[in-house]
Coordinates of C-alpha atoms in Angstrom, one line a residue:
M18 CA -0.2 0.0 -0.2
V19 CA 1.4 3.4 -1.3
E20 CA 1.2 6.0 1.4
R21 CA 1.8 9.5 -0.5
S22 CA 1.8 12.8 0.9
T23 CA 1.9 16.6 -1.0
A24 CA 1.3 20.0 -0.1
A25 CA -2.3 19.1 0.3
V26 CA -1.8 16.1 2.5
D27 CA -4.2 15.3 5.3
V28 CA -1.9 15.1 8.2
A29 CA -4.8 14.4 10.9
D30 CA -3.4 11.0 12.9
N31 CA -0.5 13.1 13.2
S32 CA -2.5 16.0 15.1
G33 CA -3.3 16.3 18.7
D34 CA -2.0 17.9 21.4
E35 CA 1.6 18.0 20.5
P36 CA 2.3 20.2 17.6
L37 CA 3.7 18.5 14.6
T38 CA 7.1 20.0 15.1
A39 CA 7.7 18.1 18.0
Q40 CA 8.2 15.5 15.7
A41 CA 9.9 17.7 12.9
D42 CA 12.4 18.9 15.4
Q43 CA 14.1 15.8 15.3
S44 CA 16.1 16.8 11.9
T45 CA 19.3 17.6 10.8
A46 CA 22.0 18.0 7.8
D47 CA 21.4 19.8 5.1
G48 CA 20.3 17.5 2.0
V49 CA 22.8 19.2 -0.2
A50 CA 26.0 19.0 2.4
K51 CA 29.0 17.5 0.3
N52 CA 30.6 15.1 2.8
R53 CA 30.6 13.5 6.0
E54 CA 33.3 15.3 7.9
R55 CA 31.7 18.6 7.2
D56 CA 28.6 17.5 8.6
T57 CA 30.2 16.2 11.5
D58 CA 32.2 19.6 11.9
I59 CA 29.2 21.8 11.8
D60 CA 27.4 19.4 14.3
E61 CA 30.3 20.4 16.9
A62 CA 30.4 23.8 16.3
Q63 CA 27.3 24.8 16.3
G64 CA 26.7 22.7 19.9
S65 CA 23.9 20.6 18.7
G66 CA 23.6 16.7 19.0
G67 CA 21.2 14.4 17.8
T68 CA 19.0 12.8 20.5
E69 CA 19.4 9.4 18.7
G70 CA 21.9 7.5 17.2
P71 CA 21.5 6.5 13.4
G72 CA 19.0 3.9 12.5
K73 CA 20.0 0.2 12.3
A74 CA 18.8 0.2 8.4
S75 CA 21.6 0.3 6.2
P76 CA 21.1 3.2 3.5
P77 CA 19.2 1.5 -0.1
E78 CA 21.5 0.5 -2.7
L79 CA 20.7 3.6 -5.6
H80 CA 22.3 4.6 -8.2
S81 CA 22.3 7.4 -10.9
G82 CA 19.4 6.9 -13.1
H83 CA 17.1 5.1 -11.1
K84 CA 13.3 6.2 -10.5
L85 CA 11.1 6.8 -8.1
A86 CA 7.1 6.5 -8.3
R87 CA 8.1 6.4 -12.2
R88 CA 8.6 10.0 -12.3
Y89 CA 11.8 11.1 -10.4
R90 CA 14.8 9.6 -11.8
L91 CA 18.1 10.3 -9.6
E92 CA 20.7 12.0 -11.2
E93 CA 23.8 12.6 -8.7
C94 CA 24.2 11.8 -4.9
V95 CA 25.3 14.8 -3.2
T96 CA 25.1 13.3 0.4
R97 CA 25.6 9.5 2.1
L98 CA 25.4 9.4 5.9
D99 CA 23.5 8.2 8.8
G100 CA 21.3 5.9 7.1
F101 CA 19.9 8.3 4.3
S102 CA 21.1 9.7 1.0
S103 CA 20.6 13.0 -0.8
W104 CA 20.3 13.7 -4.4
R105 CA 20.2 15.6 -7.1
A106 CA 17.2 14.9 -9.4
V107 CA 14.7 15.0 -12.3
D108 CA 11.1 15.5 -12.4
E109 CA 10.3 14.1 -15.8
K110 CA 6.5 14.5 -15.2
L111 CA 7.2 18.5 -14.9
R112 CA 10.8 18.4 -16.8
R113 CA 12.2 20.1 -13.7
A114 CA 15.3 19.6 -11.5
V115 CA 14.4 18.7 -7.6
G116 CA 16.3 17.4 -4.6
V117 CA 15.1 14.3 -3.0
H118 CA 16.1 12.6 0.6
I119 CA 15.9 8.9 0.6
L120 CA 15.8 6.5 3.6
P121 CA 14.8 2.6 4.4
A122 CA 11.3 2.4 5.3
D123 CA 12.4 0.4 8.8
H124 CA 15.0 3.3 9.6
T125 CA 14.5 4.4 13.1
R126 CA 13.7 8.1 11.6
A127 CA 11.5 7.4 8.9
R128 CA 8.5 8.1 11.0
S129 CA 9.7 11.7 12.3
V130 CA 11.1 12.3 8.4
L131 CA 7.5 12.1 6.9
A132 CA 5.7 13.8 9.7
A133 CA 8.2 16.5 9.7
A134 CA 7.8 16.8 5.6
R135 CA 4.1 16.5 5.7
S136 CA 4.0 19.6 8.3
S137 CA 6.8 21.7 6.2
A138 CA 4.8 21.3 3.2
L139 CA 1.4 22.3 5.1
L140 CA 3.3 25.8 5.7
G141 CA 3.4 26.8 2.3
D142 CA 5.5 29.9 3.1
P143 CA 7.6 31.0 -0.2
R144 CA 10.3 32.3 1.8
F145 CA 11.3 28.5 2.8
V146 CA 12.1 25.9 0.3
Q147 CA 8.9 24.1 -0.6
V148 CA 8.5 20.4 0.4
L149 CA 6.8 18.8 -2.9
D150 CA 6.3 15.0 -1.7
A151 CA 6.3 13.1 0.8
V152 CA 6.2 9.3 -0.2
E153 CA 6.6 5.8 1.4
E154 CA 6.8 3.2 -1.1
N155 CA 8.5 0.0 -1.9
D156 CA 10.3 -0.2 1.6
L157 CA 11.6 3.2 1.1
V158 CA 10.6 6.7 2.3
Y159 CA 11.5 9.8 0.3
V160 CA 11.0 13.5 0.4
V161 CA 10.7 15.6 -2.7
H162 CA 11.8 19.4 -2.4
E163 CA 12.5 22.1 -4.6
W164 CA 16.0 22.3 -6.2
L165 CA 17.1 25.8 -6.8
P166 CA 19.6 26.3 -9.1
D167 CA 20.0 30.5 -9.5
A168 CA 20.2 30.3 -5.5
T169 CA 23.7 30.7 -3.7
E170 CA 24.1 29.2 -0.4
L171 CA 25.7 32.0 2.5
S172 CA 28.7 29.9 3.2
T173 CA 29.7 30.4 -0.4
L174 CA 28.8 34.3 -0.5
L175 CA 30.8 34.6 2.9
A176 CA 34.0 32.8 1.1
S177 CA 34.9 35.9 -0.9
G178 CA 34.3 37.9 2.6
P179 CA 31.7 39.9 5.0
L180 CA 28.6 40.8 3.2
E181 CA 27.4 44.8 2.7
P182 CA 25.3 46.0 5.8
Y183 CA 22.6 46.6 3.6
D184 CA 22.8 42.7 2.3
I185 CA 23.1 41.9 5.7
Y186 CA 20.3 43.9 7.1
Q187 CA 18.2 42.1 4.2
M188 CA 19.2 38.7 5.3
V189 CA 18.3 38.9 8.9
T190 CA 15.2 41.1 8.6
Q191 CA 13.7 38.4 6.2
V192 CA 15.4 35.2 8.0
S193 CA 14.2 36.2 11.1
A194 CA 10.7 37.2 9.8
A195 CA 10.2 33.7 8.0
M196 CA 11.4 31.8 11.3
A197 CA 8.8 34.0 13.5
A198 CA 6.1 32.4 11.0
A199 CA 7.4 29.0 11.2
H200 CA 7.1 28.9 14.9
R201 CA 3.8 30.4 15.2
E202 CA 3.0 27.5 13.3
G203 CA 4.4 25.1 15.6
L204 CA 7.6 24.6 13.6
A205 CA 11.5 24.9 14.2
H206 CA 14.4 24.2 12.0
L207 CA 17.2 23.1 14.4
R208 CA 19.7 23.2 11.7
L209 CA 19.6 26.7 10.4
N210 CA 23.5 27.5 9.7
P211 CA 24.9 29.0 6.2
N212 CA 24.5 26.1 4.2
A213 CA 20.5 26.2 4.8
V214 CA 20.4 29.5 3.9
L215 CA 20.2 30.8 0.1
R216 CA 19.9 34.5 -1.7
A217 CA 18.1 33.6 -5.0
S218 CA 19.5 35.9 -8.0
T219 CA 16.2 38.1 -7.3
G220 CA 17.8 39.0 -3.9
Q221 CA 15.4 36.9 -2.0
W222 CA 16.7 35.2 1.1
R223 CA 15.6 31.7 1.1
I224 CA 15.6 29.0 4.2
R225 CA 16.0 24.9 3.1
G226 CA 15.4 22.0 5.6
L227 CA 12.6 23.5 7.8
A228 CA 12.1 20.5 10.2
V229 CA 13.0 18.1 7.7
N230 CA 16.8 18.5 7.9
A231 CA 16.8 18.1 11.6
A232 CA 14.3 14.9 11.5
L233 CA 16.9 13.4 9.1
R234 CA 19.7 13.6 12.0
G235 CA 17.4 13.0 14.8
I236 CA 18.0 16.5 16.4
S237 CA 15.7 17.9 18.8
S238 CA 15.7 20.5 21.7
D239 CA 13.7 21.1 24.7
T240 CA 13.9 25.2 23.7
P241 CA 13.6 25.3 19.8
Q242 CA 12.4 28.8 19.6
R243 CA 15.6 29.8 21.6
T244 CA 17.8 27.4 19.3
D245 CA 16.7 28.9 16.0
T246 CA 17.4 32.5 17.7
E247 CA 20.6 31.6 18.4
A248 CA 21.3 30.4 15.1
I249 CA 20.1 33.6 13.3
G250 CA 22.4 35.5 15.6
A251 CA 25.3 33.1 14.7
L252 CA 24.5 34.0 10.7
L253 CA 24.3 37.5 11.6
Y254 CA 27.8 37.1 13.3
A255 CA 29.3 35.7 10.3
A256 CA 28.1 37.8 8.0
L257 CA 29.5 40.7 9.7
T258 CA 33.0 39.5 10.4
Q259 CA 33.4 36.3 8.3
R260 CA 34.0 34.4 11.2
W261 CA 32.2 31.5 13.2
P262 CA 30.9 32.6 16.9
Y263 CA 32.2 29.3 18.1
E264 CA 35.9 28.3 18.9
S265 CA 35.6 25.5 16.3
D266 CA 36.0 26.1 12.5
A267 CA 32.9 25.4 10.7
Y268 CA 30.9 26.4 6.8
G269 CA 34.7 27.5 5.6
L270 CA 34.9 29.7 8.5
S271 CA 37.7 30.3 10.8
G272 CA 35.9 30.2 14.5
L273 CA 37.1 32.5 17.3
P274 CA 40.3 32.2 19.1
K275 CA 40.6 29.8 22.1
D276 CA 39.9 30.8 25.7
I277 CA 38.7 34.8 24.8
G278 CA 34.9 33.9 24.9
L279 CA 32.2 35.6 22.4
I280 CA 33.6 39.1 21.7
A281 CA 31.4 41.8 19.9
P282 CA 31.8 41.6 16.1
D283 CA 33.1 45.2 16.3
Q284 CA 35.9 44.1 18.4
V285 CA 36.3 41.3 15.6
R286 CA 36.7 43.7 12.5
A287 CA 37.0 47.2 11.8
G288 CA 34.1 49.1 10.3
V289 CA 31.5 46.6 11.3
H290 CA 27.7 48.4 11.5
R291 CA 27.1 48.8 15.4
G292 CA 23.4 48.4 15.4
L293 CA 24.1 44.8 13.4
S294 CA 26.8 44.3 16.0
E295 CA 24.1 44.8 18.7
L296 CA 21.7 43.0 17.4
A297 CA 23.9 39.7 16.5
M298 CA 25.3 40.0 20.7
R299 CA 21.3 39.7 21.7
A300 CA 20.9 37.1 19.7
L301 CA 23.7 34.9 20.4
V302 CA 23.5 36.0 24.2
N303 CA 21.8 32.5 24.8
D304 CA 24.8 30.9 24.9
G305 CA 26.4 32.7 27.9
A306 CA 27.6 35.8 25.5
T307 CA 28.1 38.7 27.7
A308 CA 25.4 41.5 27.4
S309 CA 27.0 44.0 29.5
R310 CA 26.7 47.0 26.9
H311 CA 23.6 45.7 25.1
E312 CA 20.4 45.8 25.9
S313 CA 18.4 42.7 26.8
A314 CA 18.7 39.2 25.0
C315 CA 16.3 38.1 22.1
T316 CA 15.2 34.8 22.7
T317 CA 12.7 34.3 20.3
P318 CA 12.5 34.9 16.5
E319 CA 9.8 36.8 17.3
E320 CA 11.4 39.3 19.8
L321 CA 14.4 39.4 17.0
V322 CA 11.8 40.8 14.3
K323 CA 10.7 43.3 16.9
A324 CA 14.2 44.4 17.7
I325 CA 15.0 44.9 14.1
G326 CA 12.0 46.9 13.5
E327 CA 13.2 49.2 16.3
M328 CA 16.5 49.8 14.7
P329 CA 16.9 52.8 12.0
R330 CA 16.5 51.4 8.7
I331 CA 19.7 50.5 6.9
R332 CA 19.0 51.7 3.3
P333 CA 21.0 50.2 0.0
P334 CA 24.0 52.1 -1.1
E335 CA 23.4 54.9 -3.7
P336 CA 24.4 53.5 -7.4
S337 CA 27.4 55.2 -8.2
F338 CA 27.7 56.2 -12.1
T339 CA 30.3 57.6 -14.1
A340 CA 29.7 60.7 -16.0
P341 CA 30.4 59.7 -19.5
P342 CA 33.2 62.4 -21.4
D343 CA 31.7 65.3 -22.8
Y344 CA 30.8 64.9 -26.3
Q345 CA 34.1 66.4 -28.7
R346 CA 32.9 67.4 -31.7
T347 CA 36.0 67.7 -34.6
T348 CA 37.1 70.9 -35.7
Y349 CA 36.0 69.9 -39.2
Q350 CA 32.3 69.4 -38.0
Q351 CA 32.7 72.8 -36.3
G352 CA 33.6 74.5 -39.5
T353 CA 36.7 75.2 -38.6
Y354 CA 38.7 73.0 -40.5
G355 CA 42.6 74.6 -41.0
R356 CA 41.9 77.5 -39.1
Q357 CA 43.1 78.0 -35.4
T358 CA 41.1 76.7 -32.4
S359 CA 39.4 79.5 -30.5
H360 CA 40.3 80.0 -27.0
P361 CA 37.9 77.9 -24.7
G362 CA 35.1 79.9 -23.4
A363 CA 35.0 82.7 -25.9
T364 CA 32.0 82.6 -28.0
Q365 CA 32.6 82.9 -31.7
P366 CA 30.3 83.9 -34.2
V367 CA 29.4 81.0 -36.7
P368 CA 31.0 82.1 -40.3
T369 CA 28.4 82.6 -43.0
P370 CA 29.5 80.1 -45.8
P371 CA 30.8 81.8 -49.0
P372 CA 28.3 81.9 -51.9
P373 CA 28.5 79.5 -54.5
L374 CA 30.2 80.2 -58.0
Q375 CA 27.4 80.7 -59.8
S376 CA 28.9 84.1 -62.3
R377 CA 30.1 83.2 -65.6
T378 CA 33.6 83.6 -64.4
G379 CA 33.0 81.0 -61.9
K380 CA 31.8 78.3 -64.4
A381 CA 34.6 78.8 -66.3
L382 CA 37.2 78.6 -63.8
K383 CA 35.1 75.1 -62.6
W384 CA 35.5 73.9 -66.0
A385 CA 39.3 74.8 -66.2
V386 CA 40.3 72.8 -63.0
S387 CA 38.3 70.0 -64.3
A388 CA 40.1 69.4 -67.4
L389 CA 43.4 70.2 -65.3
L390 CA 42.5 66.9 -63.0
I391 CA 41.7 64.8 -65.8
A392 CA 44.8 65.6 -67.7
A393 CA 46.7 65.0 -64.2
L394 CA 45.2 61.7 -63.8
G395 CA 45.8 60.6 -67.4
L396 CA 49.6 61.4 -66.8
G397 CA 49.7 59.6 -63.5
S398 CA 48.3 56.5 -64.9
W399 CA 50.6 56.2 -67.8
Q400 CA 54.2 56.7 -65.2
L401 CA 52.4 54.5 -63.3
A402 CA 52.0 51.5 -65.6
D403 CA 55.6 52.1 -67.5
A404 CA 56.9 51.6 -63.7
L405 CA 55.2 48.4 -63.1
M406 CA 56.4 46.9 -66.5
D407 CA 59.9 48.0 -65.0
Q408 CA 59.9 46.0 -62.2
G409 CA 58.2 43.0 -63.6
N410 CA 61.3 42.8 -66.1
N411 CA 63.6 43.2 -63.4
S412 CA 62.0 40.7 -60.8
E413 CA 62.0 37.7 -63.8
D414 CA 65.8 38.4 -64.1
G415 CA 66.2 37.9 -60.5
S416 CA 63.4 35.6 -59.1
Q417 CA 65.7 32.8 -58.2
T418 CA 67.8 34.8 -56.1
Q419 CA 64.7 36.5 -54.5
T420 CA 62.7 33.5 -53.6
T421 CA 65.8 31.8 -52.0
D422 CA 66.7 34.7 -49.7
D423 CA 62.6 34.6 -48.8
N424 CA 62.7 31.1 -48.2
D425 CA 65.8 31.5 -45.9
K426 CA 64.4 34.2 -43.8
N427 CA 61.0 32.3 -43.2
G428 CA 63.3 29.3 -42.3
D429 CA 65.3 31.3 -39.6
K430 CA 61.5 32.7 -38.4
T431 CA 59.8 29.3 -37.9
K432 CA 60.0 27.3 -34.8
P433 CA 60.2 23.7 -34.5
V434 CA 56.6 21.9 -32.7
R435 CA 58.0 19.5 -29.9
P436 CA 55.4 17.5 -27.7
I437 CA 55.7 18.1 -23.7
K438 CA 55.5 14.9 -22.1
I439 CA 53.0 14.8 -19.3
Q440 CA 54.2 13.9 -15.7
N441 CA 51.3 13.7 -13.5
A442 CA 47.6 14.8 -13.1
Q443 CA 44.8 15.5 -11.1
E444 CA 41.5 16.4 -11.5
Y445 CA 40.1 19.9 -10.2
V446 CA 37.1 20.1 -8.4
A447 CA 35.7 23.6 -8.3
K448 CA 32.1 23.2 -6.9
G449 CA 30.1 20.2 -6.1
G450 CA 31.4 16.4 -6.2
A451 CA 34.1 14.8 -8.1
Q452 CA 33.6 13.2 -11.5
A453 CA 36.5 10.0 -12.1
P454 CA 39.8 10.8 -10.1
E455 CA 40.6 7.4 -10.1
D456 CA 40.8 7.6 -14.5
V457 CA 42.7 11.0 -15.0
G458 CA 45.7 8.7 -16.2
K459 CA 43.2 7.3 -18.7
T460 CA 43.5 10.8 -20.7
Y461 CA 47.5 10.5 -21.7
D462 CA 48.4 7.0 -21.3
G463 CA 48.0 6.7 -25.5
D464 CA 45.4 4.3 -25.4
S465 CA 42.6 6.3 -27.2
S466 CA 39.9 3.5 -26.3
S467 CA 40.4 4.4 -22.2
Y468 CA 39.2 7.5 -20.8
W469 CA 38.0 9.9 -18.2
R470 CA 34.3 10.8 -18.5
T471 CA 32.1 13.3 -16.6
K472 CA 29.1 12.8 -15.1
S473 CA 25.6 13.6 -16.8
F474 CA 24.2 16.7 -16.1
V475 CA 20.8 18.1 -16.6
D476 CA 21.5 21.5 -17.7
G477 CA 23.2 22.2 -20.8
P478 CA 25.2 22.4 -23.2
E479 CA 26.8 25.2 -21.2
M480 CA 27.0 23.9 -17.0
N481 CA 25.3 26.0 -14.8
P482 CA 27.9 28.2 -12.7
A483 CA 25.4 28.1 -9.6
F484 CA 25.6 24.3 -9.3
K485 CA 29.1 23.4 -11.5
P486 CA 31.1 26.4 -13.2
G487 CA 32.7 23.3 -14.6
V488 CA 34.8 20.4 -14.5
G489 CA 38.5 19.2 -15.4
I490 CA 41.8 18.2 -14.8
V491 CA 45.2 19.7 -14.1
Y492 CA 48.4 18.5 -15.8
D493 CA 51.9 18.5 -14.3
L494 CA 54.5 18.9 -17.1
G495 CA 57.4 18.1 -14.8
S496 CA 58.8 21.6 -15.0
P497 CA 58.2 24.9 -16.3
Q498 CA 57.3 25.1 -19.9
S499 CA 56.5 27.3 -22.7
V500 CA 53.0 25.6 -24.0
S501 CA 51.8 26.3 -27.7
A502 CA 49.0 24.4 -28.0
A503 CA 46.6 21.2 -26.6
S504 CA 45.3 18.6 -28.5
I505 CA 42.3 17.1 -27.2
G506 CA 40.5 13.6 -28.1
F507 CA 36.5 13.6 -27.0
L508 CA 34.0 11.0 -27.1
Y509 CA 30.8 12.3 -27.5
P510 CA 30.1 14.6 -30.8
G511 CA 27.1 17.0 -30.6
D512 CA 26.3 20.5 -29.8
H513 CA 28.6 21.5 -28.4
T514 CA 31.8 20.9 -25.9
T515 CA 34.0 24.3 -24.7
V516 CA 37.4 23.7 -23.4
A517 CA 40.0 26.2 -22.0
L518 CA 43.4 26.3 -20.8
Y519 CA 44.8 28.2 -17.6
A520 CA 48.1 28.2 -16.3
S521 CA 48.1 27.4 -12.9
D522 CA 50.7 27.4 -9.8
S523 CA 50.2 23.6 -8.6
L524 CA 48.3 20.4 -8.9
T525 CA 45.9 21.7 -6.6
P526 CA 45.3 25.5 -7.3
S527 CA 42.9 27.3 -4.5
S528 CA 40.5 28.9 -7.0
L529 CA 39.9 29.5 -10.7
D530 CA 40.4 33.1 -10.2
S531 CA 43.6 32.2 -9.1
M532 CA 44.7 30.9 -12.8
E533 CA 45.3 32.8 -15.7
K534 CA 43.3 32.1 -19.1
I535 CA 45.7 31.1 -21.8
G536 CA 43.3 29.6 -24.3
T537 CA 39.8 28.0 -25.4
V538 CA 38.0 26.7 -28.3
T539 CA 34.5 25.0 -28.8
T540 CA 33.9 22.0 -31.1
N541 CA 31.0 20.1 -32.6
G542 CA 33.2 17.1 -32.9
T543 CA 35.3 14.5 -31.2
S544 CA 38.6 16.3 -31.7
A545 CA 39.7 20.0 -30.7
T546 CA 43.1 21.9 -30.4
V547 CA 43.5 24.9 -28.0
K548 CA 46.2 27.4 -29.3
V549 CA 47.8 29.0 -26.3
T550 CA 47.0 33.2 -27.2
K551 CA 49.4 34.5 -24.2
S552 CA 52.6 33.5 -23.9
V553 CA 53.6 32.0 -20.8
K554 CA 55.8 29.5 -18.9
T555 CA 54.2 27.1 -16.6
Q556 CA 54.6 23.5 -15.1
Y557 CA 50.6 23.3 -14.5
V558 CA 47.8 23.2 -16.9
L559 CA 44.3 23.2 -16.2
V560 CA 42.0 21.7 -19.1
W561 CA 38.7 23.1 -18.2
L562 CA 35.2 22.2 -19.6
T563 CA 32.7 24.5 -19.4
A564 CA 29.9 23.1 -22.1
M565 CA 29.1 19.6 -22.9
P566 CA 26.8 18.0 -25.4
H567 CA 24.0 15.6 -24.9
A568 CA 24.4 12.1 -25.1
D569 CA 21.9 8.9 -24.2
R570 CA 22.6 6.6 -21.6
D571 CA 25.4 4.4 -21.6
Q572 CA 26.7 1.9 -18.8
Y573 CA 28.3 4.6 -16.9
S574 CA 25.4 7.3 -16.8
G575 CA 22.1 8.2 -17.6
S576 CA 21.1 10.4 -20.6
G577 CA 22.2 14.2 -20.3
Y578 CA 24.7 16.7 -21.1
K579 CA 28.4 14.7 -20.5
Q580 CA 32.0 14.6 -22.2
A581 CA 34.6 12.3 -21.9
I582 CA 38.5 13.0 -22.8
T583 CA 40.2 10.0 -24.6
D584 CA 43.7 11.2 -25.2
L585 CA 45.4 14.6 -24.4
K586 CA 48.7 16.0 -25.9
F587 CA 50.7 18.9 -25.3
T588 CA 53.2 21.2 -27.7
G589 CA 55.5 23.4 -27.1

């Protein structure tokens, strides 16, 4: 018997004196967490822990291409821990990307996950990433939610530095108001962290994992409002300082120095907005911070919303426009061609143009000038033809010597093309998971039947920067080399493959921005030659794919946008 739940599902059998969130509060890790180590660090850094251990049931054996309810096709596993897995999938019925959490039906937390998903779906608040389906089917429990490819996690935004005061003000205002509305309906988050807060391309802030994230991990709290309020304070603190307000590092942020306690954001970093700094401390005072120079603590999201309303409104920065240069008319347009330019500021009368030559004398003069011009043109043409004939005769006599000299000169300028041997290679991951790091050596083993392949992507041909800006491999040439070109063989033809070369300073570069782009090309076939447009000497070269053709399903992955490199050679 299949039990299915959507945003309109009846939850009467879960109603009673205790709100649904009492079960939904047992939740946790964000469905798109990248690895187990990071999730563990997050738990410790945030000071929260599960109230029950992971279920005894092992995660179901699923793979890319597997379909749920003959509708949701799994594409890529983004999390696998604590007996559950999270996937990026495609809703083939509505032709859109979705996220899916999956766990066995006999998992100890399966019931609470279903209850949390249903209660979250019933809220229907657009400030939260919506739960689209909650199903128990074929010994599986799975929760389907929105996938926002155009949204960016707060942790990603903070990687480049603290946010601007207006952006921080908008974030804390929208998140606090959304959580206050959720708590009024008896729902808590309990896993509110920089990975759970997203900024859409429109500037709106959205929260994912309401109730569900905690239920997946079995996290609960006796004071859920206070827990979520402190979490908002931690988000505000991180946005102001680019530091995590606890001793442990988390979410790519450094923690505070040990044994000094929680210090105000404006003591961590100069230039921090004073009002936002005090607001962060009023929310974080729940964990024992000192509020000596601050007002009373905020212990609920509702109190936090009220405190924000009492602050002076932070307005967006004024747009700065660079004034275009004044339009400069040429002296010819001004009618002063051939005359001295007047002094700036002096008003000059517009000269009256001379009258046309309409008299008999004027007409005679025009005819005389025309005759002289025709005669001059005829004489010039005759002299030019005579000179060309003489030059042709001379070139016949000395043609053999001239050709030999030219060939000698060109021969001196031509540089021989030499192959550059690849010493080592390593896959480069800018965002998301790796593709096939164990197969990078197959791209330069001399065997065109072996290859390194990418996964199958929903978006294409150009890759979605919000989810995956590109995929590629960094090659070690052994020593600094002057690279002139790269010849690349691909497995899949079609529209279209775009590949670029970057000069890197190591086999494991820190970011794409730290490298210099030295060449790019787009091809529809199974081979490409990328010519280096910038002369540079480098030991490490990144081959970076940003667009891939669509290919059918094969033994490794389902249908989608993908590519594979069969062989690669560098020349200098």
